[in-house]
Amino acid sequence: MAVKNYGLLKGTVIESRMERDLDTPHYQIHAVDENSVHYRIAVNVMSSSENSEVLYLVNENFNSSLTEKLTQLPETYLPLGNENRELAIDYIRDGLFDPSLMKPLPNDATGPDNDLNDILDHYIQKAISEKAFIYVYGSKFGPESQPDKVFGFQPTNGMHNIHMNQGNEDKQNERDWAGDNGTWHDGALFLQFENQWTAIFLAFLSQSWCTDERGYPTKMCQHDDTISNQI
C-alpha cells in the first residue's frame, strides 16, 4: 500500500525540541515555507518494536545528482507520485548510501553527543544558525484546525514517516507496519548549507533490506548484509 501522502517539503528551520521520556519519542522540528505555512517535522528517535534503537547514517558531504533537482524546487510541499518519481527516494534501489554503514543508536543516553537526539540536534541547530534549507522526505499530515501539539502554530501541518518505509514484516495478528511498505516511498532529511549538503538516513532494526517490488520482505537479512543486486 505504501505510506499515505508521500512527498517532499522544502523550507527553513525555526526551532526544534527533543523528546526523551515519552512512550514514542520524536525529535521535533519547526519549519516554514516561502508561503509562511508552518510545519512540524516529527522524526522517530525510537522504535516501537522489540529492538527500540534506530539505525542512522549521516553523510556530511553528500554528493548526488539528486541535490541538483532539489535546488531547483520551490520552497514548499510537493506531493510525489508516478508523474515525478525521479524525485522520490528508495534506500534499497537508489544507491544513495551504503546500508552497511548504518549504526543503531538509542534515543537517550547519559553524556553529550551519544544518542540520536544529540546527533539530530547538532545538525538542526547548525541549519538554524546558517539559515540552511531543509528537505524532508516523508508523509504529510494536516492541515488540522487545532493548534500544533508541540509548537502551537495553527493550523497544524507536518511531516512524519521520515525513515525507511519498506521491509516491514506482516505479522497478521500482531501490530505491524506492513501497510506502510512501498518502494520509492522512503523518508530522509537533507540540509543544504552554503558549501555542502548533509544527508540523514534512518531505518528500524526490525526492517528487512531484501524487498520485492511492493516493498515487502522477500527474506530476512540484516542491515549490514551486502545486497549488491538491489543497490
Coordinates of C-alpha atoms in Angstrom, one line a residue:
M1 CA 0.0 0.0 0.0
A2 CA 2.8 2.4 0.9
V3 CA 2.7 5.3 3.3
K4 CA -0.1 7.9 2.6
N5 CA 0.6 11.4 1.3
Y6 CA 4.2 10.8 0.4
G7 CA 6.0 13.9 -0.6
L8 CA 8.8 16.3 -0.1
L9 CA 8.9 19.5 1.9
K10 CA 11.4 22.3 1.3
G11 CA 11.7 25.0 3.9
T12 CA 13.8 26.6 6.6
V13 CA 14.0 25.6 10.3
I14 CA 12.8 27.9 13.0
E15 CA 13.2 25.9 16.2
S16 CA 13.3 22.3 17.5
R17 CA 12.5 20.2 20.5
M18 CA 13.9 16.9 21.9
E19 CA 11.6 14.3 23.3
R20 CA 13.4 11.7 25.6
D21 CA 10.9 10.4 28.2
L22 CA 7.7 9.7 26.1
D23 CA 6.4 6.3 25.0
T24 CA 7.0 7.2 21.4
P25 CA 9.6 10.0 21.4
H26 CA 10.4 12.1 18.4
Y27 CA 12.9 14.8 17.6
Q28 CA 10.5 17.6 16.6
I29 CA 11.5 20.3 14.1
H30 CA 9.5 23.5 13.3
A31 CA 9.9 24.7 9.7
V32 CA 8.2 27.2 7.5
D33 CA 8.0 27.5 3.7
E34 CA 8.0 30.5 1.4
N35 CA 4.2 30.9 1.7
S36 CA 4.5 31.2 5.5
V37 CA 3.0 27.8 6.0
H38 CA 4.3 26.2 9.2
Y39 CA 5.1 22.5 9.6
R40 CA 6.1 20.2 12.4
I41 CA 8.6 17.6 11.3
A42 CA 8.4 14.6 13.6
V43 CA 11.5 12.4 13.4
N44 CA 11.4 9.0 15.1
V45 CA 14.2 8.5 17.6
M46 CA 13.0 5.2 19.0
S47 CA 11.2 2.2 17.5
S48 CA 8.0 0.7 19.0
S49 CA 9.3 -2.8 18.1
E50 CA 11.3 -5.0 20.5
N51 CA 14.6 -3.6 19.2
S52 CA 14.0 0.0 20.1
E53 CA 17.2 1.6 18.8
V54 CA 17.0 3.3 15.4
L55 CA 19.6 2.8 12.6
Y56 CA 21.1 6.1 11.4
L57 CA 23.6 7.3 8.9
V58 CA 24.8 10.9 8.5
N59 CA 26.8 12.0 5.4
E60 CA 28.2 15.4 6.0
N61 CA 29.4 15.8 2.4
F62 CA 26.5 14.3 0.5
N63 CA 27.1 14.3 -3.3
S64 CA 24.4 13.2 -5.7
S65 CA 22.6 14.3 -8.8
L66 CA 19.5 14.5 -6.6
T67 CA 20.8 17.7 -5.0
E68 CA 20.7 19.5 -8.3
K69 CA 17.0 18.6 -8.7
L70 CA 16.2 19.6 -5.1
T71 CA 17.9 23.0 -5.5
Q72 CA 15.5 23.9 -8.4
L73 CA 12.3 23.2 -6.4
P74 CA 10.2 25.9 -4.9
E75 CA 10.2 26.3 -1.1
T76 CA 7.0 24.4 -0.3
Y77 CA 5.5 21.0 -0.1
L78 CA 5.5 18.8 -3.2
P79 CA 3.4 15.5 -3.4
L80 CA 5.4 12.7 -5.0
G81 CA 3.9 10.1 -7.3
N82 CA 4.3 8.4 -10.7
E83 CA 4.5 11.8 -12.5
N84 CA 7.6 12.9 -10.7
R85 CA 9.1 9.7 -9.4
E86 CA 12.6 10.9 -10.3
L87 CA 12.5 12.9 -7.1
A88 CA 11.4 10.0 -4.9
I89 CA 14.0 8.0 -2.9
D90 CA 14.4 4.3 -2.2
Y91 CA 17.0 3.2 0.3
I92 CA 17.5 -0.2 -1.4
R93 CA 17.3 0.7 -5.1
D94 CA 18.6 4.3 -5.2
G95 CA 22.3 3.8 -4.3
L96 CA 22.3 7.0 -2.2
F97 CA 24.3 5.4 0.5
D98 CA 25.9 2.1 1.8
P99 CA 23.4 0.5 4.2
S100 CA 26.3 -1.4 5.9
L101 CA 27.4 2.0 7.3
M102 CA 24.2 2.5 9.3
K103 CA 24.6 2.1 13.1
P104 CA 22.0 1.7 15.9
L105 CA 21.7 4.4 18.4
P106 CA 19.4 4.9 21.5
N107 CA 17.2 8.0 21.7
D108 CA 18.5 8.9 25.2
A109 CA 21.9 8.2 26.8
T110 CA 23.9 9.9 29.5
G111 CA 26.5 12.3 28.3
P112 CA 26.9 14.6 25.2
D113 CA 26.7 13.6 21.6
N114 CA 26.0 9.9 22.2
D115 CA 22.3 9.5 21.3
L116 CA 20.1 10.1 18.3
N117 CA 18.5 13.3 19.8
D118 CA 22.0 14.7 20.2
I119 CA 23.0 13.8 16.7
L120 CA 19.9 15.3 15.1
D121 CA 20.1 18.4 17.3
H122 CA 23.7 19.1 16.2
Y123 CA 22.8 19.4 12.5
I124 CA 19.4 21.1 13.0
Q125 CA 21.0 23.8 15.2
K126 CA 23.6 24.4 12.5
A127 CA 20.8 24.6 10.0
I128 CA 19.0 27.3 12.1
S129 CA 22.2 29.4 12.6
E130 CA 23.1 29.2 9.0
K131 CA 19.6 29.6 7.6
A132 CA 20.0 26.4 5.6
F133 CA 17.3 24.9 3.5
I134 CA 15.8 21.6 4.9
Y135 CA 14.4 19.0 2.6
V136 CA 12.1 16.5 4.2
Y137 CA 11.0 13.2 2.6
G138 CA 8.0 11.5 4.3
S139 CA 4.3 11.6 4.8
K140 CA 2.4 14.9 5.1
F141 CA -0.3 15.4 7.7
G142 CA -2.8 18.2 8.0
P143 CA -4.0 20.9 7.8
E144 CA -5.8 20.4 11.0
S145 CA -7.7 23.2 12.6
Q146 CA -6.4 22.9 16.2
P147 CA -3.0 24.3 17.3
D148 CA 0.0 22.1 16.8
K149 CA 0.5 20.0 19.9
V150 CA 4.3 20.7 20.1
F151 CA 4.9 24.2 18.8
G152 CA 1.4 25.8 19.0
F153 CA 1.1 27.2 15.5
Q154 CA -2.2 27.0 13.7
P155 CA -3.4 25.2 11.6
T156 CA -1.4 22.1 12.2
N157 CA 0.7 20.8 9.2
G158 CA 3.6 18.4 9.3
M159 CA 5.7 15.6 8.0
H160 CA 6.3 12.2 9.6
N161 CA 7.5 8.7 8.4
I162 CA 10.9 10.2 7.9
H163 CA 12.6 6.9 7.7
M164 CA 12.8 3.8 5.5
N165 CA 9.2 2.8 4.6
Q166 CA 9.6 -0.8 3.4
G167 CA 10.7 -4.2 4.6
N168 CA 8.2 -4.3 7.4
E169 CA 7.1 -7.9 8.2
D170 CA 3.4 -8.8 8.0
K171 CA 2.7 -10.3 11.5
Q172 CA -1.1 -10.6 10.8
N173 CA -2.4 -11.0 14.4
E174 CA 0.1 -8.6 15.9
R175 CA 0.6 -4.9 15.5
D176 CA 2.9 -4.3 12.5
W177 CA 3.7 -1.6 9.9
A178 CA 3.4 -3.8 6.8
G179 CA 0.7 -1.5 5.4
D180 CA 3.4 1.2 5.1
N181 CA 5.5 -0.9 2.8
G182 CA 6.3 0.5 -0.6
T183 CA 9.2 1.1 -3.0
W184 CA 10.2 4.7 -3.8
H185 CA 8.5 5.9 -0.6
D186 CA 11.4 6.2 1.8
G187 CA 11.9 9.2 4.1
A188 CA 15.1 11.2 4.9
L189 CA 16.4 14.6 5.8
F190 CA 18.7 16.7 3.6
L191 CA 20.3 20.0 4.7
Q192 CA 21.6 22.5 2.1
F193 CA 24.4 24.5 3.7
E194 CA 26.4 27.1 1.8
N195 CA 29.2 24.9 0.7
Q196 CA 28.0 21.4 1.4
W197 CA 25.0 19.1 1.7
T198 CA 24.3 16.9 4.7
A199 CA 22.1 13.8 4.4
I200 CA 20.5 11.9 7.3
F201 CA 19.0 8.4 6.7
L202 CA 17.0 6.5 9.3
A203 CA 15.7 2.9 9.5
F204 CA 14.5 0.4 12.1
L205 CA 16.3 -2.7 13.2
S206 CA 13.2 -4.7 12.5
Q207 CA 13.1 -3.8 8.8
S208 CA 14.4 -6.2 6.1
W209 CA 16.8 -5.0 3.4
C210 CA 15.5 -7.6 1.0
T211 CA 12.2 -6.4 -0.5
D212 CA 10.1 -7.2 -3.6
E213 CA 8.5 -4.7 -6.0
R214 CA 5.8 -3.9 -3.4
G215 CA 8.3 -3.2 -0.6
Y216 CA 7.5 -6.4 1.3
P217 CA 10.3 -8.6 2.7
T218 CA 11.4 -11.4 0.4
K219 CA 13.7 -12.8 3.1
M220 CA 15.0 -11.6 6.4
C221 CA 18.5 -10.1 6.2
Q222 CA 20.5 -7.8 8.5
H223 CA 21.2 -4.2 7.7
D224 CA 24.9 -4.9 7.2
D225 CA 24.3 -7.6 4.6
T226 CA 25.5 -6.8 1.1
I227 CA 22.6 -6.6 -1.3
S228 CA 24.5 -6.0 -4.4
N229 CA 21.7 -7.0 -6.7
Q230 CA 19.3 -4.4 -5.3
I231 CA 21.5 -1.4 -4.6

